[in-house]
Coordinates of C-alpha atoms in Angstrom, one line a residue:
X214 CA -38.7 -50.6 -49.1
X215 CA -35.0 -49.9 -49.0
X216 CA -32.9 -51.2 -51.9
X217 CA -29.8 -53.3 -50.9
X218 CA -26.5 -51.4 -51.6
X219 CA -24.9 -54.6 -53.0
X220 CA -26.5 -57.0 -55.5
X221 CA -25.4 -60.3 -53.9
X222 CA -27.1 -62.3 -56.6
X223 CA -24.0 -61.5 -58.7
X224 CA -21.7 -63.0 -56.0
X225 CA -19.4 -65.9 -56.9
X226 CA -16.5 -67.3 -54.9
X227 CA -14.2 -66.1 -57.8
X228 CA -15.4 -62.5 -57.0
X229 CA -14.6 -62.6 -53.3
X230 CA -11.6 -60.3 -53.8
X231 CA -13.5 -57.8 -55.9
X232 CA -14.1 -54.5 -54.1
X233 CA -17.8 -55.0 -54.3
X234 CA -17.7 -58.3 -52.3
X235 CA -14.4 -58.2 -50.4
X236 CA -16.1 -57.2 -47.1
X237 CA -17.6 -60.7 -47.0
X238 CA -14.1 -62.0 -46.1
X239 CA -14.7 -60.6 -42.6
X240 CA -17.2 -63.4 -42.0
X241 CA -14.2 -65.7 -41.7
X242 CA -13.9 -64.1 -38.2
X243 CA -16.6 -66.6 -37.2
X244 CA -14.2 -69.4 -38.0
X245 CA -11.8 -67.8 -35.6
X246 CA -14.6 -67.6 -33.0
X247 CA -15.4 -71.3 -33.2
X248 CA -11.8 -72.4 -33.4
X249 CA -10.8 -70.3 -30.3
X250 CA -13.8 -71.5 -28.4
X251 CA -13.0 -75.2 -29.2
X252 CA -9.3 -74.8 -28.3
X253 CA -9.8 -72.9 -25.0
X254 CA -12.6 -75.3 -23.9
X255 CA -10.6 -78.4 -24.8
X256 CA -7.1 -77.5 -23.8
X257 CA -7.7 -75.6 -20.5
X258 CA -8.9 -77.9 -17.7
X259 CA -11.4 -76.4 -15.2
X260 CA -8.9 -77.0 -12.3
X261 CA -6.5 -74.5 -13.9
X262 CA -9.3 -71.8 -14.0
X263 CA -9.6 -69.0 -11.5
X264 CA -13.0 -68.6 -9.9
X265 CA -14.6 -65.3 -10.7
X266 CA -17.0 -64.0 -8.1
X267 CA -18.1 -60.9 -6.2
X268 CA -20.6 -60.1 -3.5
X269 CA -23.1 -58.6 -5.9
X270 CA -23.4 -62.0 -7.6
X271 CA -24.9 -63.4 -4.4
X272 CA -27.5 -60.6 -4.3
X273 CA -28.8 -61.2 -7.9
X274 CA -31.5 -63.9 -7.8
X275 CA -31.7 -66.6 -10.4
X276 CA -34.5 -65.8 -12.8
X277 CA -35.1 -68.2 -15.7
X278 CA -37.2 -65.7 -17.7
X279 CA -34.0 -63.8 -18.5
X280 CA -33.1 -66.7 -20.8
X281 CA -35.4 -65.0 -23.4
X282 CA -33.1 -61.9 -23.9
X283 CA -30.0 -64.2 -23.4
X284 CA -31.1 -66.3 -26.4
X285 CA -32.3 -63.3 -28.4
X286 CA -28.7 -62.2 -28.5
X287 CA -28.1 -64.8 -31.2
X288 CA -30.9 -63.4 -33.3
X289 CA -29.7 -59.8 -32.7
X290 CA -26.2 -60.7 -34.0
X291 CA -27.5 -62.4 -37.1
X292 CA -30.2 -59.7 -37.8
X293 CA -27.7 -56.8 -37.3
X294 CA -25.1 -58.3 -39.6
X295 CA -27.7 -59.2 -42.2
X296 CA -29.2 -55.7 -42.1
X297 CA -25.8 -54.0 -42.4
X298 CA -24.7 -56.5 -45.1
X299 CA -27.7 -55.4 -47.2
X300 CA -28.0 -51.7 -46.4
X301 CA -24.7 -50.4 -44.9
X302 CA -21.5 -52.2 -45.8
X303 CA -19.4 -49.8 -43.8
X304 CA -21.4 -50.6 -40.6
X305 CA -21.2 -54.3 -41.4
X306 CA -17.4 -54.0 -41.6
X307 CA -17.3 -52.0 -38.3
X308 CA -19.5 -54.5 -36.5
X309 CA -17.6 -57.6 -37.8
X310 CA -14.2 -56.0 -36.9
X311 CA -15.6 -55.1 -33.5
X312 CA -16.5 -58.8 -33.0
X313 CA -13.1 -59.9 -34.2
X314 CA -11.1 -57.5 -32.0
X315 CA -13.1 -58.4 -28.8
X316 CA -12.8 -62.1 -29.7
X317 CA -9.0 -62.0 -30.1
X318 CA -8.5 -60.0 -26.9
X319 CA -10.8 -62.2 -24.9
X320 CA -9.1 -65.4 -26.2
X321 CA -5.7 -64.1 -25.1
X322 CA -7.1 -63.3 -21.7
X323 CA -8.7 -66.8 -21.4
X324 CA -5.3 -68.3 -22.1
X325 CA -3.3 -66.0 -19.8
X326 CA -5.9 -65.9 -17.0
X327 CA -8.2 -68.9 -17.4
X328 CA -11.5 -68.3 -15.6
X329 CA -14.7 -70.0 -14.4
X330 CA -17.7 -69.3 -12.4
X331 CA -19.5 -71.5 -9.9
X332 CA -22.8 -69.6 -9.7
X333 CA -25.1 -72.1 -11.5
X334 CA -27.8 -73.5 -9.3
X335 CA -27.7 -77.3 -8.8
X336 CA -31.4 -77.6 -9.2
X337 CA -34.2 -75.4 -10.4
X338 CA -37.1 -74.3 -8.1
X339 CA -39.5 -74.6 -11.0
X340 CA -39.7 -77.0 -13.9
X341 CA -40.9 -75.1 -17.0
X342 CA -39.9 -74.4 -20.6
X343 CA -37.6 -71.6 -19.4
X344 CA -35.6 -73.6 -16.8
X345 CA -35.4 -76.4 -19.4
X346 CA -33.9 -74.0 -21.9
X347 CA -31.4 -72.7 -19.2
X348 CA -30.5 -76.3 -18.5
X349 CA -29.9 -76.9 -22.2
X350 CA -27.6 -73.8 -22.3
X351 CA -25.7 -75.1 -19.3
X352 CA -25.1 -78.4 -21.0
X353 CA -24.0 -76.8 -24.3
X354 CA -21.8 -74.1 -22.8
X355 CA -19.5 -74.8 -19.9
X356 CA -18.9 -72.5 -17.0
X357 CA -15.2 -71.9 -18.0
X358 CA -13.6 -69.0 -20.0
X359 CA -16.1 -66.5 -18.8
X360 CA -14.1 -63.4 -18.0
X361 CA -14.5 -61.1 -20.0
X362 CA -18.1 -62.0 -21.2
X363 CA -18.3 -62.1 -25.0
X364 CA -22.1 -62.1 -24.7
X365 CA -21.7 -58.6 -23.1
X366 CA -18.9 -57.5 -25.4
X367 CA -20.7 -58.3 -28.6
X368 CA -23.9 -56.7 -27.2
X369 CA -22.0 -53.4 -26.5
X370 CA -20.5 -53.6 -30.0
X371 CA -23.9 -54.0 -31.6
X372 CA -25.4 -51.1 -29.7
X373 CA -22.3 -48.9 -30.6
X374 CA -22.6 -49.6 -34.3
X375 CA -26.3 -49.1 -34.4
X376 CA -26.1 -45.8 -32.6
X377 CA -23.7 -44.5 -35.2
X378 CA -25.8 -45.7 -38.1
X379 CA -27.3 -42.8 -40.1
X380 CA -30.8 -42.9 -41.4
X381 CA -32.1 -45.2 -38.7
X382 CA -35.0 -43.8 -36.5
X383 CA -34.1 -42.9 -33.0
X384 CA -36.8 -45.3 -31.7
X385 CA -35.2 -48.2 -33.3
X386 CA -31.8 -47.2 -32.0
X387 CA -33.3 -46.9 -28.5
X388 CA -35.0 -50.3 -28.7
X389 CA -31.8 -52.0 -29.8
X390 CA -29.7 -50.3 -27.1
X391 CA -32.3 -51.3 -24.5
X392 CA -32.2 -54.9 -25.8
X393 CA -28.4 -54.9 -25.5
X394 CA -28.6 -53.7 -21.9
X395 CA -31.2 -56.3 -20.9
X396 CA -29.0 -59.0 -22.6
X397 CA -26.0 -57.9 -20.5
X398 CA -28.2 -58.2 -17.4
X399 CA -29.5 -61.6 -18.5
X400 CA -26.0 -63.1 -18.2
X401 CA -26.1 -62.5 -14.5
X402 CA -29.7 -63.4 -13.8
X403 CA -29.4 -66.8 -15.4
X404 CA -26.0 -67.3 -13.7
X405 CA -24.0 -67.7 -16.9
X406 CA -21.6 -64.9 -15.8
X407 CA -20.5 -63.0 -12.8
X408 CA -21.0 -59.2 -12.7
X409 CA -17.2 -59.1 -12.9
X410 CA -17.3 -60.7 -16.4
X411 CA -19.4 -57.7 -17.6
X412 CA -17.0 -55.2 -15.9
X413 CA -14.1 -57.0 -17.6
X414 CA -15.8 -56.7 -21.0
X415 CA -15.9 -52.8 -20.7
X416 CA -12.1 -52.1 -21.3
X417 CA -12.1 -54.7 -24.1
X418 CA -14.9 -52.9 -25.8
X419 CA -13.2 -49.6 -25.1
X420 CA -10.1 -50.8 -27.0
X421 CA -12.3 -51.9 -29.9
X422 CA -14.1 -48.6 -29.9
X423 CA -10.8 -46.6 -30.0
X424 CA -9.3 -48.8 -32.7
X425 CA -12.3 -48.5 -34.9
X426 CA -13.8 -45.1 -34.2
X427 CA -11.4 -43.1 -32.1
X428 CA -9.6 -41.1 -34.8
X429 CA -12.5 -40.6 -37.1
X430 CA -14.7 -39.3 -34.2
X431 CA -11.9 -37.1 -32.9
X432 CA -11.3 -35.4 -36.2
X433 CA -15.1 -35.1 -36.8
X434 CA -15.5 -33.3 -33.5
X435 CA -12.5 -31.0 -34.3
X436 CA -14.0 -30.2 -37.7
X437 CA -17.5 -29.6 -36.2
X438 CA -16.0 -27.3 -33.5
X439 CA -13.6 -25.4 -35.8
X440 CA -14.5 -21.6 -36.0
X441 CA -15.6 -20.5 -39.4
X442 CA -13.5 -18.0 -41.3

């Protein structure tokens, strides 16, 4: 069994600024997440929001079973952060920064270009535990501030950081990447997002990718490709 790289049993709030534990301050990004969510939901009325829709949305059928990967997203975030927190502090910092960057950019977009989608079915053809869970999600999360999709942006970030993590078997990386792909698909199949919300998340993720990994990957490729003397 792997040994944690940091002994968090020694952690005290007074040690938050110590180099050993200073990365924990990045968790404050979740305060930003909930604060921005509350403000944009409360201060931007639905009538000010632009409807996001494309023809492909109408061709994608509602499928309540996709609520399973949609909800798994929450577990994947917590599990990934916890794993990196214990075994790869650098990857923890990268993932948390990725989340913060995409959250800030998305919030600015929500303010400048408020959005909503009107894709949710008024009634469900079936009454089962999956449709009940979808209905619960609809009640908890409004159909506003949807473009770009943070569900998709965070998933792309999780896959990106895991794929760069050394010492992790390829099978695990492939499974996590596949899970992230299905999660992105689930946002359209349970009618939480338009396909355009996923498309809009891509440049946001590209920005985060360049800010976090662009230079290091560029110089690494140059060094790897440099001719030996």
